[in-house]
N, CA and C atoms as an extended XYZ file, in Angstrom:
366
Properties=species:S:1:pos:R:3:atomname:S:1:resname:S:1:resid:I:1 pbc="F F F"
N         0.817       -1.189        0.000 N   UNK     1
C         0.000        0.000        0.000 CA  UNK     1
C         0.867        1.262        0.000 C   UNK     1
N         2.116        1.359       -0.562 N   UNK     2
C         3.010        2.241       -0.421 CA  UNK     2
C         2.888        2.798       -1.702 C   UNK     2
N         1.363        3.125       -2.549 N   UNK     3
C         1.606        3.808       -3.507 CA  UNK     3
C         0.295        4.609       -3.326 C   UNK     3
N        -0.171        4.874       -1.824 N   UNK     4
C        -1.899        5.227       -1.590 CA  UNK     4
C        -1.230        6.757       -1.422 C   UNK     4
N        -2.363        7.329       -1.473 N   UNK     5
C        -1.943        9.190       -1.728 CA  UNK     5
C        -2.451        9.156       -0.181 C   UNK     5
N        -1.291       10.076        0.880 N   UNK     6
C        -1.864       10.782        1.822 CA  UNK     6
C        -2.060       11.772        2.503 C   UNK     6
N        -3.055       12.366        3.138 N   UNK     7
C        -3.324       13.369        3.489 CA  UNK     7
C        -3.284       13.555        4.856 C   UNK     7
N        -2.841       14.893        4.890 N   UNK     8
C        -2.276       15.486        6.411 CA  UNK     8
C        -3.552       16.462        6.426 C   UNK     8
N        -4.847       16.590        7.188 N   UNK     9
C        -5.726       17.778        7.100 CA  UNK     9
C        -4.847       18.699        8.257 C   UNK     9
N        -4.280       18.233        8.814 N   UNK    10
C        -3.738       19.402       10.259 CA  UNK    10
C        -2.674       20.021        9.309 C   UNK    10
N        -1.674       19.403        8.896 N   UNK    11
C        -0.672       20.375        8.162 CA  UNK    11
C        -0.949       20.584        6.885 C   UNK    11
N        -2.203       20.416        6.257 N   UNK    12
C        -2.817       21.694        5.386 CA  UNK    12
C        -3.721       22.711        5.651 C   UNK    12
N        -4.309       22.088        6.302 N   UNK    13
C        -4.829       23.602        7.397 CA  UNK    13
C        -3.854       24.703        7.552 C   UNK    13
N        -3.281       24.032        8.334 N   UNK    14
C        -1.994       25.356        8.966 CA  UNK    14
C        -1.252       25.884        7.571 C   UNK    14
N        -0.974       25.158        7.052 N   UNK    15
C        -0.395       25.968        5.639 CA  UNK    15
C        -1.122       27.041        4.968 C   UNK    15
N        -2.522       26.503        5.429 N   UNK    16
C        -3.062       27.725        4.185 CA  UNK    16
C        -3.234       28.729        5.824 C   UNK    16
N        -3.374       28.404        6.459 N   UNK    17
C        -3.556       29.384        7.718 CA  UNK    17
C        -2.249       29.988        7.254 C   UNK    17
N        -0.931       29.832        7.225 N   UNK    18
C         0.343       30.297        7.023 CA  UNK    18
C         0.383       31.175        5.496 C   UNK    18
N        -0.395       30.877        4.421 N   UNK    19
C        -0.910       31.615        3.629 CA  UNK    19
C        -0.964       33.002        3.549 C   UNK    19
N        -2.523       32.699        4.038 N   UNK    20
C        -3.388       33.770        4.843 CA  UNK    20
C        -2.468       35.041        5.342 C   UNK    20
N        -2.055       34.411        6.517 N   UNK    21
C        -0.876       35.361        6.678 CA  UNK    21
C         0.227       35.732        6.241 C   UNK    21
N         0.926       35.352        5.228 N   UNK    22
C         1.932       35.736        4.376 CA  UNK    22
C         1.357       37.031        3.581 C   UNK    22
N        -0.194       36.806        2.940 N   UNK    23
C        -1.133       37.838        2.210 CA  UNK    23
C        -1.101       39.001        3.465 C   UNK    23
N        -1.607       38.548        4.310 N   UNK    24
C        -1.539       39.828        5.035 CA  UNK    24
C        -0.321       40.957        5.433 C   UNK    24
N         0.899       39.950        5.611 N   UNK    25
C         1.799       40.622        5.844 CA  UNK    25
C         2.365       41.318        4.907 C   UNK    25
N         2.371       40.807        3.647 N   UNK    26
C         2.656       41.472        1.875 CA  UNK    26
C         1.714       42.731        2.147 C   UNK    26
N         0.432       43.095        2.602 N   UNK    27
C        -0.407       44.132        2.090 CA  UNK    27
C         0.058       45.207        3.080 C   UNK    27
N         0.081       44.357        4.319 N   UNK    28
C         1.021       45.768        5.295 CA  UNK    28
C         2.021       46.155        5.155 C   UNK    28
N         3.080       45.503        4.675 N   UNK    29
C         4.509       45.832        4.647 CA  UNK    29
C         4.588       46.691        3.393 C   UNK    29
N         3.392       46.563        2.519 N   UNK    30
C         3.786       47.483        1.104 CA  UNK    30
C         3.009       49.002        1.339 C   UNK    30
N         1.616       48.530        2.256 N   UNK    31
C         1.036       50.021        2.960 CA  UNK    31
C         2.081       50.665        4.116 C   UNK    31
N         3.083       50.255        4.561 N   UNK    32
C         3.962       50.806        5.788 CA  UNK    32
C         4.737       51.605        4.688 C   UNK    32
N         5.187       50.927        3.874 N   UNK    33
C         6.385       51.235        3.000 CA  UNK    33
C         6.087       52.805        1.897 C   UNK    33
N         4.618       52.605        1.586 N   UNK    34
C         4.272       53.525        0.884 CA  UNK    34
C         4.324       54.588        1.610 C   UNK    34
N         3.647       54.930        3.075 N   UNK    35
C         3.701       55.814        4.273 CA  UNK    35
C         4.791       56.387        3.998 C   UNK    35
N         6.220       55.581        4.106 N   UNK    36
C         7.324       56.134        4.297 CA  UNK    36
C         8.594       57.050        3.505 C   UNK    36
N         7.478       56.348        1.768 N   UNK    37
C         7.922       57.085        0.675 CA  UNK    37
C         7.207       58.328        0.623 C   UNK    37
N         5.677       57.865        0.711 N   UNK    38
C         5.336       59.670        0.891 CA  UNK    38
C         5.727       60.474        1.318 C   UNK    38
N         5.785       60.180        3.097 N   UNK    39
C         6.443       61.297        4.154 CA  UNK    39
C         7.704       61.456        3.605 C   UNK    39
N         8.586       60.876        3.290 N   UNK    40
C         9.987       61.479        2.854 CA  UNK    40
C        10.036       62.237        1.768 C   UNK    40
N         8.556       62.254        0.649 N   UNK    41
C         8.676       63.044       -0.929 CA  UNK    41
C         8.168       64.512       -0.045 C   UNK    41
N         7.190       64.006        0.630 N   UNK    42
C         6.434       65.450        1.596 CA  UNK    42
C         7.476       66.425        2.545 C   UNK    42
N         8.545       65.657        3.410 N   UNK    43
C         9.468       66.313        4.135 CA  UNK    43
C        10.105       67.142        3.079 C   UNK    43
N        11.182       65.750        1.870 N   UNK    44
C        11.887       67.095        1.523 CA  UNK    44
C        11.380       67.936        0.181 C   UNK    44
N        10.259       67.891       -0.474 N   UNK    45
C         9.716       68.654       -1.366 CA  UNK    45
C         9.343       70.131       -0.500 C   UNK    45
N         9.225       69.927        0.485 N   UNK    46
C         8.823       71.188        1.660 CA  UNK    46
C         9.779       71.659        1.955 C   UNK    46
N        11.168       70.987        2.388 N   UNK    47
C        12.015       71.083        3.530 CA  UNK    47
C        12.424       73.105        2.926 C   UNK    47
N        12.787       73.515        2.017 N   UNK    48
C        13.175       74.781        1.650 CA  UNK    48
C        11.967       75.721        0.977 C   UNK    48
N        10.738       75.129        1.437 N   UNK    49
C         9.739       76.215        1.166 CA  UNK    49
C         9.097       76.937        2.607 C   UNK    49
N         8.490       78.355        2.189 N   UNK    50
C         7.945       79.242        3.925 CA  UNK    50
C         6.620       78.562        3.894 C   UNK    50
N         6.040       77.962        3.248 N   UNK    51
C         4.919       77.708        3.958 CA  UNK    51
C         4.381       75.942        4.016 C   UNK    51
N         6.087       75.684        3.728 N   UNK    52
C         5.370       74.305        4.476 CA  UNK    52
C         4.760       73.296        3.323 C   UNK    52
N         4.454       73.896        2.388 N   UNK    53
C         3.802       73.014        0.905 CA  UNK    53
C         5.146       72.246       -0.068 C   UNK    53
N         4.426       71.277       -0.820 N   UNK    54
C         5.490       71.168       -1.395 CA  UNK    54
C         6.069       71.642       -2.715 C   UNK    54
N         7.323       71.833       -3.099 N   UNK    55
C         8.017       72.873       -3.939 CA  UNK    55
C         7.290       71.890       -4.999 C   UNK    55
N         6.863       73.015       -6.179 N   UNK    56
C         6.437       72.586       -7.980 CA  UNK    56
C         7.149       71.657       -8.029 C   UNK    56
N         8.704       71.844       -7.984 N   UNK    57
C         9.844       70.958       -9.299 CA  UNK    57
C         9.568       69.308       -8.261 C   UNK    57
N         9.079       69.385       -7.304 N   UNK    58
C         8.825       67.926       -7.016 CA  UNK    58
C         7.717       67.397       -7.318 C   UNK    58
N         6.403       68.107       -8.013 N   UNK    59
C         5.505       67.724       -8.335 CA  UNK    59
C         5.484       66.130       -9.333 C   UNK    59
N         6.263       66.346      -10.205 N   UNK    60
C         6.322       65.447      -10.981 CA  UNK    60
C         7.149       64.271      -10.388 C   UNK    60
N         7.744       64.644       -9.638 N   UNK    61
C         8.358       63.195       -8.814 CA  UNK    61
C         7.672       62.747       -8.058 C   UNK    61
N         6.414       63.959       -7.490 N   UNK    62
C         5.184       62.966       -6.679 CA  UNK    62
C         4.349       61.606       -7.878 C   UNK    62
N         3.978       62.455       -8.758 N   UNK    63
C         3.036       61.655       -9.610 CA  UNK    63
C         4.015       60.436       -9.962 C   UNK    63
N         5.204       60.359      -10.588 N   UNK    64
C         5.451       59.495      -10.518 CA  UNK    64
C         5.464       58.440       -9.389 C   UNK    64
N         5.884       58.672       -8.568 N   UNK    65
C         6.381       58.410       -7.277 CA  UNK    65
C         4.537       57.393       -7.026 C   UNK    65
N         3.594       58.436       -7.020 N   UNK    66
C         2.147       58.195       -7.172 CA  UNK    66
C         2.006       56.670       -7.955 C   UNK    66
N         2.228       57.161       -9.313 N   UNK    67
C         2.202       55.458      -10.274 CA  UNK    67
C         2.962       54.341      -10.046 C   UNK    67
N         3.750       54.701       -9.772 N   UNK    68
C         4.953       53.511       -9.430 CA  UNK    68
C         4.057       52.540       -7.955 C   UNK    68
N         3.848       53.492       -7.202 N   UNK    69
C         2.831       52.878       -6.087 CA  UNK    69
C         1.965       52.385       -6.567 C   UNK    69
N         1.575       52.378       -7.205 N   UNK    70
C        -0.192       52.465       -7.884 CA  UNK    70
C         0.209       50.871       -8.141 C   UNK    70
N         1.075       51.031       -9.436 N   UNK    71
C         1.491       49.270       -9.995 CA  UNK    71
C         1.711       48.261       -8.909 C   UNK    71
N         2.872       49.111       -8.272 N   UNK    72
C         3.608       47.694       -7.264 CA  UNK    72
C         1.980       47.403       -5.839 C   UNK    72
N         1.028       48.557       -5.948 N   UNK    73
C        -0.108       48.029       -5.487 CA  UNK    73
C        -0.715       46.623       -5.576 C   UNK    73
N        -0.979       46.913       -7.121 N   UNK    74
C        -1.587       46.164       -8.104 CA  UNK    74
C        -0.815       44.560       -7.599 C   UNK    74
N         0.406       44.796       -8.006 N   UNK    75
C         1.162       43.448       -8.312 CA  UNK    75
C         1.029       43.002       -6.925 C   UNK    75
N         1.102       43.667       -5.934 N   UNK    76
C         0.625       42.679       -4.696 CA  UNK    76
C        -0.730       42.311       -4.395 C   UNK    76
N        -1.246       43.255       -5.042 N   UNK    77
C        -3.084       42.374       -4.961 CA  UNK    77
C        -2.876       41.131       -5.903 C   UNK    77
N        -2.498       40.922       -6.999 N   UNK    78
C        -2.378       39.688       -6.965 CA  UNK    78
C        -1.968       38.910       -6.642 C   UNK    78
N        -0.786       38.635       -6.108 N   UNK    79
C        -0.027       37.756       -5.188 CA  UNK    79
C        -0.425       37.175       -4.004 C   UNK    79
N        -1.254       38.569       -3.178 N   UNK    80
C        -2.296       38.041       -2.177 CA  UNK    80
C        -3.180       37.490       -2.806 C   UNK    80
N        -4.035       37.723       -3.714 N   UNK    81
C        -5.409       37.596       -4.028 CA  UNK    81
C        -4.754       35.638       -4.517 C   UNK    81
N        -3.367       35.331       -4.900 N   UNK    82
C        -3.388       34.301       -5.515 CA  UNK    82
C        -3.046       33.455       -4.254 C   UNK    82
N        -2.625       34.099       -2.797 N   UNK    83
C        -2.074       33.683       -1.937 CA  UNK    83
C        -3.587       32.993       -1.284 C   UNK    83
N        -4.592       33.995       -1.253 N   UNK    84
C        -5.380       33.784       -0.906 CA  UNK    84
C        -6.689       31.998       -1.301 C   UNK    84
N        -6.637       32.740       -2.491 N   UNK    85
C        -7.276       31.887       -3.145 CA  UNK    85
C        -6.737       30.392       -3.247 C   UNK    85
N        -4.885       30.233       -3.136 N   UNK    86
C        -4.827       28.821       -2.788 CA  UNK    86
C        -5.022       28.008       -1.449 C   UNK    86
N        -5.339       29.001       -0.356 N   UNK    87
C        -5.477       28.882        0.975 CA  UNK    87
C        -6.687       28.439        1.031 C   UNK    87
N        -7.858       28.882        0.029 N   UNK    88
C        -9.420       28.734        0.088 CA  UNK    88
C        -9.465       27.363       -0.524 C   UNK    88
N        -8.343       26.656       -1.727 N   UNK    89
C        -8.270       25.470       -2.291 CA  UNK    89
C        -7.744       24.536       -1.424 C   UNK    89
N        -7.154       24.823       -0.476 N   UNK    90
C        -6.696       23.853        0.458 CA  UNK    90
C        -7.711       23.081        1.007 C   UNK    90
N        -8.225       24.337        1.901 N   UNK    91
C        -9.456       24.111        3.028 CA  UNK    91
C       -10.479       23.357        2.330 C   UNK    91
N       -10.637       23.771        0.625 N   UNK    92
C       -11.755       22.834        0.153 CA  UNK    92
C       -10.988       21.357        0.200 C   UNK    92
N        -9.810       21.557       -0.524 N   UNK    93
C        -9.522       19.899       -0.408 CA  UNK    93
C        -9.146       18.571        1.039 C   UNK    93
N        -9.301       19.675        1.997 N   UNK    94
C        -8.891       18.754        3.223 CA  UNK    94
C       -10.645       18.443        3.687 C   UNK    94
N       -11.863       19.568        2.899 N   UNK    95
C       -12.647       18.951        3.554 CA  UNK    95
C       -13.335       18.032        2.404 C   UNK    95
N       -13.590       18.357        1.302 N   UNK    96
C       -13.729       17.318        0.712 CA  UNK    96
C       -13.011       15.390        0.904 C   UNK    96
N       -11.857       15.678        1.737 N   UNK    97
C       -10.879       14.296        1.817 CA  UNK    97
C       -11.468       14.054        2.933 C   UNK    97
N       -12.250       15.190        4.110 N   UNK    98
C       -13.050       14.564        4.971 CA  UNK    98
C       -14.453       13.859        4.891 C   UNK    98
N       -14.907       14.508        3.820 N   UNK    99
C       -16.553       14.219        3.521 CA  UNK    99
C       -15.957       12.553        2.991 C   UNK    99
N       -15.181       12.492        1.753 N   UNK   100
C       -15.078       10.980        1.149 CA  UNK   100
C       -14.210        9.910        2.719 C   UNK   100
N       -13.677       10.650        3.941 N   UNK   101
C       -13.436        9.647        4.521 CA  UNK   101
C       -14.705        9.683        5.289 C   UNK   101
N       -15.637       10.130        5.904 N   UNK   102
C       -16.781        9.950        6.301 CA  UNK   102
C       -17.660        8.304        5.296 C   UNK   102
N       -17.647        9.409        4.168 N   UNK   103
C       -17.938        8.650        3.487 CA  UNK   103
C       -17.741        7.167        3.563 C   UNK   103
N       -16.422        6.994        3.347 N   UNK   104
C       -15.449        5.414        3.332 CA  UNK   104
C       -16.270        4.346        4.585 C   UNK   104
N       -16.154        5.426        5.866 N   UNK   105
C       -16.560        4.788        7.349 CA  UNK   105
C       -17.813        4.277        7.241 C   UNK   105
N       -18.492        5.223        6.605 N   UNK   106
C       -20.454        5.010        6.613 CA  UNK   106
C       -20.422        3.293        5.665 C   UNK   106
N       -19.515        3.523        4.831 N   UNK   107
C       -19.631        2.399        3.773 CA  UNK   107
C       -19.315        1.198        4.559 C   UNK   107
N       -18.311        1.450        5.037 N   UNK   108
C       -17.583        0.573        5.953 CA  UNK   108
C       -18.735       -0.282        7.044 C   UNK   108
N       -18.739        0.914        7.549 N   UNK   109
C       -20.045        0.006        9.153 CA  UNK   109
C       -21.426       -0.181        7.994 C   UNK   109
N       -21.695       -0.332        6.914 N   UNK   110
C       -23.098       -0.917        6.587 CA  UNK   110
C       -22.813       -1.663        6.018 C   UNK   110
N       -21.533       -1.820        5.626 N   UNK   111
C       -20.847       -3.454        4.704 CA  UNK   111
C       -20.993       -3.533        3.231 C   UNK   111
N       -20.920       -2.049        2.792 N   UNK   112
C       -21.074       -2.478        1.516 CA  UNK   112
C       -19.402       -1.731        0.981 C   UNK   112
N       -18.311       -1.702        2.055 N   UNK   113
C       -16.943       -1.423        1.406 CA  UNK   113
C       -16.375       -2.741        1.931 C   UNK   113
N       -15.760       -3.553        1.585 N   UNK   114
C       -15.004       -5.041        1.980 CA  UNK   114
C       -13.732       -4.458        2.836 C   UNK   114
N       -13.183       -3.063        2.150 N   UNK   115
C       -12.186       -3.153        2.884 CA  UNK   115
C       -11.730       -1.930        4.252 C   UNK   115
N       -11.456       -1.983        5.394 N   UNK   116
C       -11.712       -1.168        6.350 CA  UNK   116
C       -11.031       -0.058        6.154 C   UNK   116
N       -11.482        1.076        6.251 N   UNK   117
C       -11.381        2.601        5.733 CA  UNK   117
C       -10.213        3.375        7.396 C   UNK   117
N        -9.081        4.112        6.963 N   UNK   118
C        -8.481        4.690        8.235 CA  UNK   118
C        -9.876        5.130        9.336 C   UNK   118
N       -10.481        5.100        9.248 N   UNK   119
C       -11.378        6.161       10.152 CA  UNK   119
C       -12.535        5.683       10.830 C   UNK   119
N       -12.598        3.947       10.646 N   UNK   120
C       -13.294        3.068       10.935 CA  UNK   120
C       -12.960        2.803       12.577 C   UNK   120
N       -14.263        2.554       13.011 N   UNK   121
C       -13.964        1.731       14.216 CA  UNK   121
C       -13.037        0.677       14.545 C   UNK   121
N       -12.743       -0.030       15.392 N   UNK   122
C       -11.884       -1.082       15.684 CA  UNK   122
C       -13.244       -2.064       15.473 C   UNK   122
């Protein structure tokens, strides 16, 4: 029987639980990061003006600065969104492998599987 496929539901659980949070930590670490590019275009686009606004000639390094965020946004919504979505394929497949071992047992105790299923009584 060393060619039967098996399944771990506890350490696929936790994997996609480990997922989950990898997505999350990608969406904060790129919202912390953006914070920190702004405030630094905002400090020194200001730093030599009287009222505190920021100087024209950095305008265009905001907008860029703006798009460049915008994309590397993007590219982490998908990464989560793909992080995500294999975390949601997990959980289906550990419970589906539960429903067919249910399954196996029910077959099992009414006698119409010959052969005894992991999840069977003694």
């Amino acid at each position: 029987m060393d060619d039967l496929l098996q399944v771990d539901p506890d350490a696929l659980l936790s994997f996609a639980q480990q997922l989950d949070e990898r997505a999350g930590d990608l969406e904060r670490g790129l919202a912390d990061e953006r914070v920190k590019v702004e405030s630094a275009l905002k400090r020194s686009g200001s730093m030599y003006t009287r009222d505190g606004r920021t100087a024209p000639v950095f305008k265009p390094l905001g907008s860029a600065l703006a798009g460049v965020l915008g994309r590397a946004e993007e590219n982490v919504r998908a990464v989560t969104d793909t992080l995500r979505n294999d975390a949601e394929l997990l959980r289906g497949l550990v419970e589906a492998h539960d429903d067919a071992e249910r399954r196996a047992v029910r077959g099992w105790e009414s006698g119409e599987v010959q052969m005894k299923p992991r999840g069977a009584a003694a």
